[in-house]
Amino acid sequence: MYYKRSILCAALAAATMGLNAQKPVKAPAGGKAISNELIGIFFEDINNSADGGLYAELIQNGAFEFSPVERDGWGPGTAWRITRPGHSTGYIQPRMDNPVHANNATYMRLHCERANQYYDYTGWTGFGIQNDGFDGISVKAGEKYDFSAFMRNVKGDAKQVRVVLIEPVKGWPPKDPKLLAETTFDVSNGDWKKFEAVLTPNADCKQAALQILVLTKGDMDVDVVSLMPEDTYKGHGLRKDLAQALADLHPKFLRFPGGCVVHGGGDGFWNTYRWKTTIGPKEQRRQLKNTWGYHQSVGLGYFEYFQFCEDLGMEPLPILPAGVSCQGANGGWGMKDQAQDAAPMSEMDEWAQDALDLIEWANGDPATSKWAKMRAEAGHPKPFNLKYVGIGNEERISPEFAERFKYIYNKVHAAYPDIKIVGTAGVDSHPYSKLDWEKGWKVADETGIPLLDEHYYEPRDYFLKSRQYDSYPRDRKTKVYLGEYASKDKKLIDALAEGLYLLHVERNGDVVAMTSYAPLLARKNGTQWNPDLIYFDNERTYLTCSYYVQQLFGQSSGNYYYGDCVKFEGDAADAIQPMEGVHYGQSVVLNTKTRQLFVKLVNASADAKKANINLSRFGIKKQATKTTLAGQPNDENNFDAQPIAPKKEQIKAQKKFTLDLAPYSMVMLQYQL
């Protein structure tokens, strides 16, 4: 009996300990409550970061919607080429009559005049088209790739169509390409039909191509061609390594889809990003000219953004247009002086309704809401629990903008008072800029919006020296969302400057509620803006020094800040670093929910520092994790080399000790309470 009672007591004790481990810890005295959502990510389709990037689709211009409006010389056949093995003959013709869907109006007609094998030195035959993807299609042996296309027979007998995944063979005389995978379809007379098959390559290939070959004389139409790897991030259509790199940042929210993409950049209202045309089946989505000079398929649309937020445990922060165009319109990016168009006030109900309908789509009940029903039909009956909506991005804070922003804000706030509205402080929006910062804050004070989005890109010295949020008023209802910022280079010293600035932001986490570095992703040979957080090609990702700094801050989020636990030798007794003009600093953050304590130290100077650390007020356990990021100031990670990466080690936890901080380094200590 005693033995059984002992086992029961031990089991109860273990269960109690497990429960206690999950209970939030009480914050010791001396801390300041701060935002626990400080580190998020901002995705804009810039630098070819969606198509050919995060969106895993391998076919470029699969819907034949490229246009000279987007780039001189572009058209429906861009990224495609005619292929006629076996000396087959024919021609292709872009058409728009009777399309698959009006939002996706262009398709390609293939006229096959001769499909027989003419010379017997080649076993390859058929007339058709070939797509090389984005700088080649990278495939792996044994992996499965889902092919689909809409096709219809127009003239002549039913068409036999061969779809092949090949590795082209260069040189002369012509040789058969290496066959990696194939399938065949019979396309009979009738209307559009979607054809699907799984292609499984028999070998790895970094430069594969897809061919669609008609083997029967006559006319056949094809549209919405897709080749998607089955192995995507959580099965939701995103490229795994890029999505995982974003997950490893531990972001608390995702801002999307832009950026200047939101209001069409410099193109005017016709190219405004409207969320309703980016949901539903891919063939029904309205594709766009991308602000940054290329094409946007919107295969990565609002549903995929929200799904990604759910997969990573991020709060979605969609940004909607405010009925005012980007002042970069008419071909210019001089943000201060360019023309700014505004929708008539008589049309503003439409813009406001877009915001209201988005909230219904994300949060509504499918039984009572047509928009929520569309979400459910797409495969997500449960609500997404949207909490934030942004209105506008970097618009000049003109009287026209202020009037339209307030109109949308009042409509949304009246219908959904719990939704947190994010406004904009204009371009280059910080106290040292004379553009729109003061006007943006005036609108915020007049409306009482919860968050105002500030943007600035500055040389590293700005981030090394400025401590602007120390002087922000503490009694404002509106908090800061630092939605876009970065040092203007990607060396280690720039990353440390950003880290030093984030220490300052944490100290002001009662004023600054959210931050997101920008831009996020950049494709090799397809980059319009530097620097960026993550670079990539078809095979690999390249994580910058700034990425690792962001990662350390993302891993160490908390809800209480302590400024007096770390003292640097040589400082005055009352000094709390980082101070203005000083190139080193510290931050101690407690996460009461996870019972974790984080000590972060940054030294962006050429001199070693000694930090005296006192954690006596915290009940830390015996082991700690130390992460160090260090190198030479001009070190950088790029496509040729990646010398900078964090190093982790387990150390004995001490409550009072001295830490040597090397020049050009960042150290994070992680404790469990």
XYZ file of C-alpha atoms in Angstrom:
673
model
C 0.000 0.000 0.000
C 2.802 2.391 0.931
C 4.539 1.598 -2.358
C 1.381 2.371 -4.365
C 0.777 5.531 -2.336
C 4.379 6.653 -3.037
C 3.932 6.087 -6.751
C 0.673 8.066 -6.693
C 2.273 10.917 -4.731
C 5.234 10.992 -7.115
C 2.906 11.077 -10.121
C 0.874 13.895 -8.588
C 4.035 15.804 -7.752
C 5.335 15.399 -11.302
C 2.006 16.550 -12.713
C 2.019 19.545 -10.369
C 5.556 20.463 -11.414
C 4.498 20.235 -15.059
C 1.571 22.523 -14.414
C 3.716 24.965 -12.484
C 6.193 25.058 -15.339
C 3.416 26.299 -17.605
C 2.188 29.002 -15.265
C 3.257 32.552 -16.074
C 5.861 33.983 -13.742
C 5.253 37.195 -11.844
C 7.413 40.047 -13.090
C 9.857 41.256 -10.392
C 9.872 44.909 -9.399
C 11.729 47.419 -11.538
C 10.398 46.306 -14.909
C 8.393 48.264 -17.467
C 5.556 46.699 -19.424
C 6.341 46.668 -23.145
C 4.840 45.242 -26.322
C 5.333 41.522 -26.833
C 4.751 41.929 -30.601
C 7.801 44.044 -31.356
C 9.311 41.843 -34.061
C 7.316 40.974 -37.151
C 7.944 40.674 -40.877
C 6.825 42.740 -43.834
C 6.286 40.981 -47.153
C 6.052 43.021 -50.308
C 6.366 41.569 -53.803
C 9.578 43.437 -54.580
C 12.800 41.887 -55.919
C 10.764 39.068 -57.536
C 10.039 37.718 -54.086
C 6.611 36.161 -54.816
C 6.563 34.571 -58.298
C 9.853 32.724 -58.596
C 10.324 33.144 -54.854
C 8.124 32.448 -51.843
C 5.267 31.260 -54.075
C 6.395 27.799 -55.145
C 4.947 27.856 -58.689
C 7.684 26.803 -61.168
C 6.137 28.084 -64.437
C 6.623 31.708 -65.421
C 3.721 33.428 -67.218
C 1.661 30.264 -67.062
C -1.519 32.222 -67.796
C -0.060 34.176 -70.743
C -0.943 37.495 -69.103
C 2.411 39.282 -69.469
C 2.008 42.580 -71.303
C 4.037 45.465 -72.784
C 2.274 47.597 -70.170
C 4.556 45.888 -67.675
C 7.785 46.015 -69.671
C 8.672 47.042 -73.222
C 8.825 43.975 -75.440
C 6.770 41.765 -73.151
C 3.660 39.953 -74.304
C 1.604 36.773 -73.831
C 4.464 34.659 -75.172
C 7.083 36.016 -72.755
C 8.936 33.191 -70.950
C 7.661 30.732 -73.586
C 9.273 29.519 -76.791
C 8.012 27.485 -79.708
C 9.388 23.965 -79.850
C 8.930 21.676 -82.876
C 10.977 18.511 -82.509
C 10.965 16.070 -85.398
C 10.601 19.051 -87.763
C 6.970 19.470 -86.807
C 5.449 22.752 -87.969
C 2.852 25.212 -86.735
C 2.358 28.574 -85.073
C 0.962 30.069 -81.876
C -1.566 32.850 -81.521
C -2.524 34.743 -78.344
C -6.278 35.221 -78.073
C -8.816 36.713 -75.666
C -12.191 35.562 -77.000
C -14.122 33.142 -74.785
C -11.410 32.805 -72.093
C -11.355 30.509 -69.061
C -12.379 33.527 -66.973
C -12.776 37.240 -67.699
C -10.208 38.144 -65.020
C -7.661 35.987 -66.842
C -8.517 36.853 -70.409
C -5.466 35.892 -72.475
C -4.722 32.355 -73.603
C -2.576 30.730 -76.294
C -3.826 28.918 -79.387
C -1.523 26.228 -80.753
C -1.965 25.524 -84.483
C -0.279 22.221 -85.314
C 0.287 21.856 -89.064
C 2.530 18.799 -89.042
C 3.293 16.664 -85.983
C 4.838 13.579 -87.557
C 8.472 12.574 -87.099
C 10.258 13.819 -90.218
C 13.848 12.705 -89.638
C 14.579 9.452 -87.895
C 17.765 10.667 -86.127
C 15.574 12.168 -83.470
C 12.877 10.318 -81.607
C 11.285 13.555 -80.393
C 8.232 14.922 -82.164
C 5.239 17.230 -81.769
C 4.504 20.939 -82.109
C 4.198 23.016 -78.971
C 5.627 25.409 -76.451
C 8.354 25.286 -73.815
C 8.729 27.129 -70.522
C 12.065 27.385 -68.677
C 10.546 28.728 -65.467
C 12.537 31.295 -63.525
C 16.147 30.948 -64.729
C 15.466 27.248 -65.173
C 13.205 24.819 -63.342
C 14.935 23.071 -60.456
C 13.610 19.556 -59.782
C 14.699 16.630 -57.613
C 14.660 12.951 -58.492
C 11.732 11.094 -56.965
C 9.950 14.259 -55.850
C 6.388 14.796 -57.079
C 5.330 17.827 -59.108
C 1.684 18.596 -59.842
C 1.080 19.651 -63.430
C -2.177 21.266 -64.490
C -3.467 23.258 -67.445
C -6.748 24.272 -69.016
C -7.060 22.997 -72.603
C -9.729 22.713 -75.273
C -9.790 21.352 -78.800
C -10.868 23.956 -81.339
C -10.358 22.512 -84.825
C -9.693 19.055 -86.161
C -9.655 15.687 -84.482
C -9.330 15.284 -80.721
C -5.796 16.198 -79.752
C -3.229 13.932 -78.228
C -1.035 16.125 -76.025
C 2.272 15.075 -74.558
C 3.589 16.981 -71.521
C 7.247 16.408 -70.744
C 9.718 17.602 -68.170
C 13.144 17.639 -69.817
C 16.768 18.588 -69.392
C 17.676 20.377 -72.635
C 20.849 19.264 -74.417
C 22.804 22.104 -76.004
C 25.073 21.948 -78.993
C 25.043 20.906 -82.624
C 23.803 18.748 -84.246
C 20.491 18.781 -82.344
C 20.024 15.953 -79.925
C 17.085 14.647 -77.996
C 16.719 16.305 -74.618
C 17.011 14.112 -71.575
C 13.543 12.971 -70.565
C 12.877 13.472 -66.853
C 9.110 12.810 -66.685
C 6.134 12.702 -69.024
C 2.382 12.291 -69.273
C -0.171 12.351 -72.103
C -3.707 13.707 -72.390
C -6.504 13.327 -74.894
C -8.160 16.702 -75.417
C -11.545 16.158 -77.018
C -13.951 18.688 -78.494
C -15.826 20.921 -76.126
C -15.271 23.752 -73.686
C -12.321 24.428 -71.435
C -11.323 21.516 -69.217
C -8.685 21.334 -66.528
C -6.162 18.532 -67.033
C -3.978 17.346 -64.168
C -1.135 14.866 -63.672
C 1.756 14.172 -61.313
C 5.249 14.317 -62.818
C 8.050 12.513 -60.975
C 11.530 13.253 -62.388
C 13.959 10.355 -62.680
C 16.983 12.582 -62.001
C 17.972 15.856 -60.343
C 18.091 18.832 -62.688
C 18.738 22.504 -61.990
C 17.855 23.700 -65.495
C 14.827 21.656 -66.480
C 12.110 22.848 -68.862
C 8.461 21.966 -69.430
C 7.145 21.222 -72.907
C 3.518 20.939 -74.035
C 3.492 19.118 -77.373
C 0.481 18.645 -79.644
C 0.719 15.386 -81.597
C -2.417 15.845 -83.729
C -3.037 18.311 -86.577
C -5.412 21.203 -85.914
C -5.999 23.950 -83.352
C -5.959 23.649 -79.582
C -6.102 26.282 -76.818
C -4.121 26.207 -73.593
C -4.165 28.431 -70.497
C -3.240 28.595 -66.789
C -0.311 26.188 -67.019
C 1.078 25.216 -63.625
C 3.853 23.037 -62.241
C 3.825 23.013 -58.450
C 6.008 20.891 -56.167
C 3.909 18.782 -53.828
C 6.454 19.288 -51.065
C 5.634 22.865 -50.052
C 5.606 24.502 -46.629
C 2.889 22.686 -44.661
C 1.325 21.787 -47.996
C 0.128 25.331 -48.633
C 2.003 26.238 -51.805
C 4.983 28.153 -50.415
C 8.610 27.309 -51.075
C 9.830 25.338 -48.073
C 13.305 26.767 -47.466
C 12.194 30.383 -47.782
C 9.129 29.848 -45.600
C 11.259 28.073 -43.002
C 13.761 30.937 -42.987
C 10.865 33.267 -42.196
C 9.518 30.915 -39.527
C 12.955 30.852 -37.899
C 12.692 34.600 -37.327
C 9.860 33.897 -34.831
C 7.786 36.807 -36.154
C 4.713 37.943 -34.265
C 2.894 39.387 -37.278
C 3.003 39.641 -41.070
C 2.321 42.895 -42.885
C 1.269 42.428 -46.531
C 0.934 42.887 -49.521
C 3.011 46.102 -49.408
C 4.367 48.694 -49.539
C 3.891 50.631 -52.699
C 2.291 47.530 -54.228
C -0.860 48.422 -52.249
C -1.763 51.470 -54.327
C -0.121 50.482 -57.584
C 3.057 52.454 -56.981
C 3.570 54.953 -59.758
C 0.904 53.619 -62.109
C -2.324 55.119 -60.818
C -5.652 53.718 -59.693
C -6.002 51.164 -62.502
C -3.211 49.097 -60.969
C -4.341 49.310 -57.347
C -4.109 46.033 -55.446
C -7.694 45.010 -54.605
C -7.848 42.001 -52.280
C -11.114 40.633 -53.686
C -9.472 39.780 -57.016
C -6.691 37.764 -55.307
C -8.868 35.077 -53.700
C -10.740 32.148 -55.174
C -9.472 29.687 -57.815
C -6.198 30.752 -59.428
C -7.747 30.946 -62.905
C -10.230 33.547 -61.660
C -7.753 35.962 -60.082
C -6.922 39.265 -61.772
C -3.205 39.482 -62.397
C -1.367 42.785 -62.069
C 1.545 44.812 -63.242
C 3.950 44.814 -60.326
C 5.014 48.223 -59.039
C 8.656 47.194 -59.306
C 8.644 46.544 -63.041
C 7.522 42.967 -63.561
C 4.414 40.758 -63.419
C 2.385 39.725 -60.405
C 0.361 36.520 -60.849
C -1.306 36.863 -57.401
C -1.022 33.099 -57.020
C 0.214 34.290 -53.656
C -2.969 36.137 -52.744
C -4.890 37.079 -49.638
C -5.940 33.532 -48.803
C -2.314 32.348 -48.959
C -1.122 35.286 -46.857
C -3.670 34.532 -44.154
C -2.901 30.810 -44.318
C 0.815 31.537 -43.877
C 0.050 33.698 -40.853
C -1.848 30.822 -39.304
C 0.941 28.364 -40.113
C 3.535 30.540 -38.342
C 1.332 31.778 -35.503
C 1.557 35.371 -36.786
C -1.079 38.063 -36.597
C -2.128 39.086 -40.124
C -1.743 42.795 -40.848
C -3.224 43.477 -44.306
C -2.721 46.977 -45.740
C -5.545 48.390 -47.877
C -5.520 51.389 -50.218
C -6.958 54.625 -48.876
C -8.562 55.988 -52.049
C -5.475 58.098 -52.782
C -2.792 57.210 -55.309
C 0.901 57.034 -54.629
C 2.482 60.434 -55.197
C 5.085 58.596 -57.265
C 2.512 58.436 -60.079
C 3.269 59.374 -63.676
C 6.656 57.716 -63.723
C 8.421 59.407 -60.827
C 9.609 58.406 -57.392
C 10.242 61.921 -56.065
C 7.825 61.244 -53.215
C 7.501 64.860 -52.115
C 6.660 66.634 -55.344
C 4.856 64.167 -57.595
C 1.179 64.357 -58.402
C -1.294 62.658 -56.094
C -4.713 61.598 -57.352
C -7.695 61.070 -55.066
C -10.913 59.160 -55.648
C -14.033 61.372 -55.542
C -15.692 61.377 -52.124
C -18.834 60.129 -53.852
C -16.935 56.864 -54.540
C -15.392 56.393 -51.118
C -18.076 53.990 -49.944
C -16.556 51.414 -52.305
C -13.094 51.784 -50.732
C -14.510 51.628 -47.222
C -16.639 48.614 -48.124
C -13.495 46.761 -49.238
C -12.187 47.057 -45.688
C -15.494 46.002 -44.142
C -15.831 43.027 -46.479
C -12.253 41.940 -45.743
C -13.043 41.759 -42.043
C -16.134 39.690 -42.833
C -14.136 37.415 -45.126
C -11.514 36.855 -42.432
C -13.692 36.679 -39.318
C -17.298 36.138 -40.353
C -19.638 33.178 -40.051
C -20.056 31.256 -43.359
C -23.692 30.629 -42.463
C -24.530 34.340 -42.467
C -21.829 36.094 -44.484
C -21.260 35.691 -48.235
C -17.630 36.692 -47.820
C -17.039 34.216 -45.010
C -18.740 31.578 -47.152
C -16.104 32.212 -49.842
C -13.391 31.660 -47.243
C -14.994 28.386 -46.213
C -15.347 27.244 -49.824
C -11.621 27.878 -50.265
C -10.950 25.374 -47.495
C -10.951 27.417 -44.286
C -14.343 27.341 -42.520
C -12.877 28.598 -39.232
C -12.262 32.350 -38.932
C -8.759 33.749 -39.240
C -9.321 36.023 -36.217
C -8.105 39.191 -37.899
C -7.207 41.913 -35.368
C -5.369 44.530 -37.447
C -6.129 46.420 -40.667
C -3.839 49.042 -42.178
C -5.168 51.872 -44.335
C -2.721 53.516 -46.708
C 1.027 53.310 -47.243
C 3.456 56.212 -47.474
C 0.961 58.565 -49.112
C 1.701 62.263 -48.868
C -0.398 63.456 -45.942
C -2.395 65.913 -48.020
C -5.827 67.294 -47.079
C -7.294 64.869 -49.635
C -5.588 61.905 -48.001
C -6.597 62.973 -44.493
C -10.248 63.318 -45.534
C -10.386 59.895 -47.182
C -8.431 58.118 -44.477
C -10.793 59.481 -41.805
C -13.795 58.445 -43.890
C -12.628 54.816 -44.098
C -11.461 54.791 -40.493
C -14.793 56.043 -39.164
C -16.739 53.463 -41.189
C -14.581 50.570 -40.035
C -14.354 51.694 -36.427
C -18.120 52.111 -36.190
C -18.772 48.610 -37.545
C -15.849 46.809 -35.871
C -14.599 48.818 -32.862
C -12.261 45.998 -31.759
C -10.271 46.028 -35.006
C -7.018 47.962 -34.582
C -6.538 50.394 -37.439
C -3.006 51.223 -38.579
C -2.441 54.582 -40.249
C 0.546 55.956 -42.152
C 2.945 58.774 -41.310
C 3.961 59.192 -44.943
C 7.268 58.559 -46.658
C 10.568 59.049 -44.806
C 8.538 59.505 -41.638
C 10.632 60.375 -38.621
C 11.218 63.630 -36.692
C 14.319 64.536 -38.708
C 12.398 64.480 -41.959
C 10.370 67.502 -43.008
C 8.011 65.655 -45.301
C 4.888 64.290 -43.630
C 5.789 63.110 -40.136
C 4.115 65.993 -38.288
C 1.029 65.865 -40.521
C 0.743 62.113 -40.093
C 0.844 62.400 -36.317
C -1.732 65.210 -36.465
C -4.159 62.878 -38.264
C -3.387 60.158 -35.703
C -4.071 62.490 -32.784
C -7.326 63.667 -34.369
C -8.643 60.160 -34.935
C -7.067 58.345 -31.984
C -6.022 55.412 -34.167
C -4.205 52.645 -32.272
C -1.072 52.541 -34.482
C 0.805 54.823 -36.872
C 3.218 53.355 -39.419
C 6.606 55.116 -39.645
C 9.155 54.352 -42.406
C 12.785 55.329 -42.829
C 15.903 53.974 -44.515
C 19.075 55.630 -43.283
C 22.880 55.253 -43.280
C 24.223 53.166 -40.405
C 25.266 56.251 -38.428
C 21.619 57.136 -37.935
C 20.928 53.823 -36.224
C 24.183 53.974 -34.284
C 23.444 57.409 -32.854
C 19.720 58.203 -32.916
C 17.553 57.433 -29.891
C 14.465 59.218 -31.171
C 11.833 57.278 -29.249
C 13.232 58.372 -25.879
C 11.605 61.761 -26.529
C 8.214 60.564 -27.837
C 5.222 61.528 -25.652
C 4.145 58.808 -23.239
C 0.514 59.911 -23.050
C -0.434 59.430 -26.700
C -3.237 57.036 -27.464
C -1.520 56.078 -30.731
C 1.482 53.748 -30.625
C 4.283 53.530 -33.183
C 4.522 50.780 -35.747
C 7.973 51.006 -37.317
C 6.855 49.249 -40.477
C 9.867 49.764 -42.739
C 13.444 50.472 -41.743
C 16.971 49.320 -42.541
C 20.511 50.540 -42.649
C 21.551 51.235 -46.225
C 24.188 48.498 -46.436
C 24.332 44.814 -45.500
C 27.654 44.507 -43.700
C 28.023 43.263 -40.144
C 28.453 46.817 -38.829
C 25.075 47.727 -40.364
C 23.388 44.751 -38.719
C 24.908 45.705 -35.366
C 23.726 49.283 -35.855
C 20.201 47.943 -36.406
C 20.583 45.734 -33.336
C 21.683 48.688 -31.243
C 18.658 50.603 -32.475
C 16.368 47.707 -31.565
C 17.760 47.753 -28.024
C 16.596 51.351 -27.936
C 13.214 50.293 -29.361
C 12.831 47.637 -26.638
C 13.538 50.267 -24.013
C 10.706 52.247 -25.594
C 8.420 49.247 -26.016
C 5.701 51.192 -24.228
C 5.668 53.634 -27.175
C 6.722 51.390 -30.080
C 4.370 48.421 -30.385
C 5.597 46.735 -33.602
C 8.571 46.754 -35.990
C 9.400 45.045 -39.295
C 12.617 45.227 -41.296
C 12.234 45.834 -45.023
C 12.540 44.630 -47.698
C 12.331 40.986 -46.754
C 13.312 38.858 -49.791
C 15.388 39.355 -52.935
C 15.952 37.028 -55.875
C 19.409 36.748 -57.432
C 19.447 38.545 -60.795
C 16.029 40.005 -60.019
C 16.656 42.605 -57.333
C 15.420 46.197 -57.526
C 16.256 47.297 -53.966
C 19.245 46.722 -51.719
C 19.846 45.770 -48.991
C 17.352 43.004 -48.189
C 17.049 40.538 -45.346
C 17.206 37.258 -47.303
C 18.634 36.612 -50.773
C 17.897 33.468 -52.736
C 18.203 31.631 -56.039
C 16.409 28.483 -57.218
C 18.482 26.253 -54.964
C 19.508 28.123 -51.842
C 18.835 30.934 -49.410
C 21.475 33.420 -48.267
C 20.889 34.838 -44.812
C 22.365 38.279 -44.210
C 23.974 39.577 -41.026
C 20.823 41.629 -40.469
C 18.779 38.425 -40.673
C 20.603 36.959 -37.694
C 20.135 40.133 -35.657
C 16.414 40.089 -36.433
C 16.310 36.418 -35.514
C 17.867 37.022 -32.094
C 15.331 39.737 -31.342
C 12.478 37.582 -32.644
C 13.547 34.708 -30.408
C 13.706 36.965 -27.363
C 10.374 38.757 -27.328
C 8.862 39.531 -23.956
C 6.480 41.794 -22.122
C 8.712 43.417 -19.470
C 11.864 45.475 -19.920
C 14.568 45.992 -17.281
C 17.156 48.681 -17.856
C 19.207 48.488 -14.676
C 20.496 44.901 -14.731
C 23.552 45.604 -16.899
C 26.220 48.249 -16.302
C 29.165 48.776 -18.625
C 32.485 49.526 -16.980
C 33.445 53.158 -17.439
C 29.837 54.412 -17.595
C 28.296 56.746 -15.071
C 26.330 54.995 -12.333
C 22.999 56.214 -13.713
C 23.756 55.464 -17.382
C 21.379 53.110 -19.168
C 22.713 52.065 -22.534
C 22.238 52.491 -25.414
C 22.488 56.274 -25.073
C 22.696 58.859 -27.842
C 25.996 58.676 -29.708
C 27.234 55.561 -27.849
C 27.961 52.483 -29.988
C 27.201 49.810 -27.429
C 24.153 48.909 -25.380
C 22.027 46.339 -23.607
C 18.493 45.213 -22.956
C 16.987 42.746 -20.477
C 13.556 41.409 -21.414
C 11.304 39.029 -19.482
C 8.625 36.890 -21.078
C 6.299 36.080 -18.192
C 4.259 33.616 -20.260
C 7.170 31.403 -21.323
C 9.117 32.088 -18.105
C 12.176 33.110 -20.099
C 14.648 35.913 -19.465
C 16.812 37.391 -22.226
C 19.897 39.552 -21.877
C 21.013 41.148 -25.145
C 24.230 43.123 -25.585
C 25.524 44.833 -28.739
C 28.984 46.289 -29.248
C 29.251 48.109 -32.570
C 32.542 49.751 -31.596
C 36.175 48.786 -32.215
C 36.876 48.435 -28.475
C 36.111 45.483 -26.227
C 33.622 46.182 -23.421
C 33.032 44.734 -19.986
C 29.445 44.393 -18.831
C 28.611 43.797 -15.173
C 25.362 41.816 -15.062
C 23.135 41.409 -12.013
C 20.153 39.063 -12.333
C 19.603 38.553 -8.612
C 15.929 39.554 -8.750
C 15.135 36.664 -11.133
C 14.856 33.011 -10.145
C 16.989 31.734 -12.996
C 17.796 28.039 -13.384
C 21.301 26.553 -13.463
C 21.858 26.413 -17.215
C 21.759 29.170 -19.818
C 22.218 29.462 -23.575
C 24.715 31.941 -24.959
C 24.453 33.006 -28.614
C 27.224 35.097 -30.169
C 27.288 36.932 -33.503
C 30.719 38.430 -34.214
C 33.181 39.271 -36.964
C 34.858 42.139 -38.724
C 32.816 45.280 -39.409
C 32.871 44.887 -43.196
C 32.025 41.182 -43.209
C 28.889 40.335 -45.139
C 26.990 37.265 -46.254
C 26.417 37.051 -49.991
C 26.110 34.562 -52.850
C 29.822 33.813 -52.752
C 30.421 33.417 -49.014
C 28.554 33.471 -45.721
C 31.163 34.013 -43.012
C 28.738 35.339 -40.394
C 26.441 33.047 -38.431
C 25.478 32.867 -34.741
C 27.283 30.399 -32.479
C 25.437 28.771 -29.579
C 26.811 27.218 -26.412
C 25.451 26.056 -23.087
C 26.910 27.844 -20.073
C 26.462 27.782 -16.324
C 23.916 30.379 -15.219
C 25.140 32.989 -12.745
C 23.173 35.721 -11.042
C 26.080 38.192 -10.808
C 28.986 38.131 -13.236
C 31.077 40.113 -15.709
C 30.811 39.466 -19.437
C 33.528 40.413 -21.922
C 31.946 41.785 -25.068
C 34.204 41.607 -28.124
C 34.386 44.421 -30.684
C 31.734 44.192 -33.403
C 29.624 41.581 -31.691
C 26.182 40.806 -30.347
C 25.569 38.390 -27.488
C 22.266 37.003 -26.243
C 21.922 35.102 -22.970
C 18.767 33.053 -22.511
C 17.576 31.829 -19.112
C 14.656 29.726 -17.958
C 12.825 30.784 -14.779
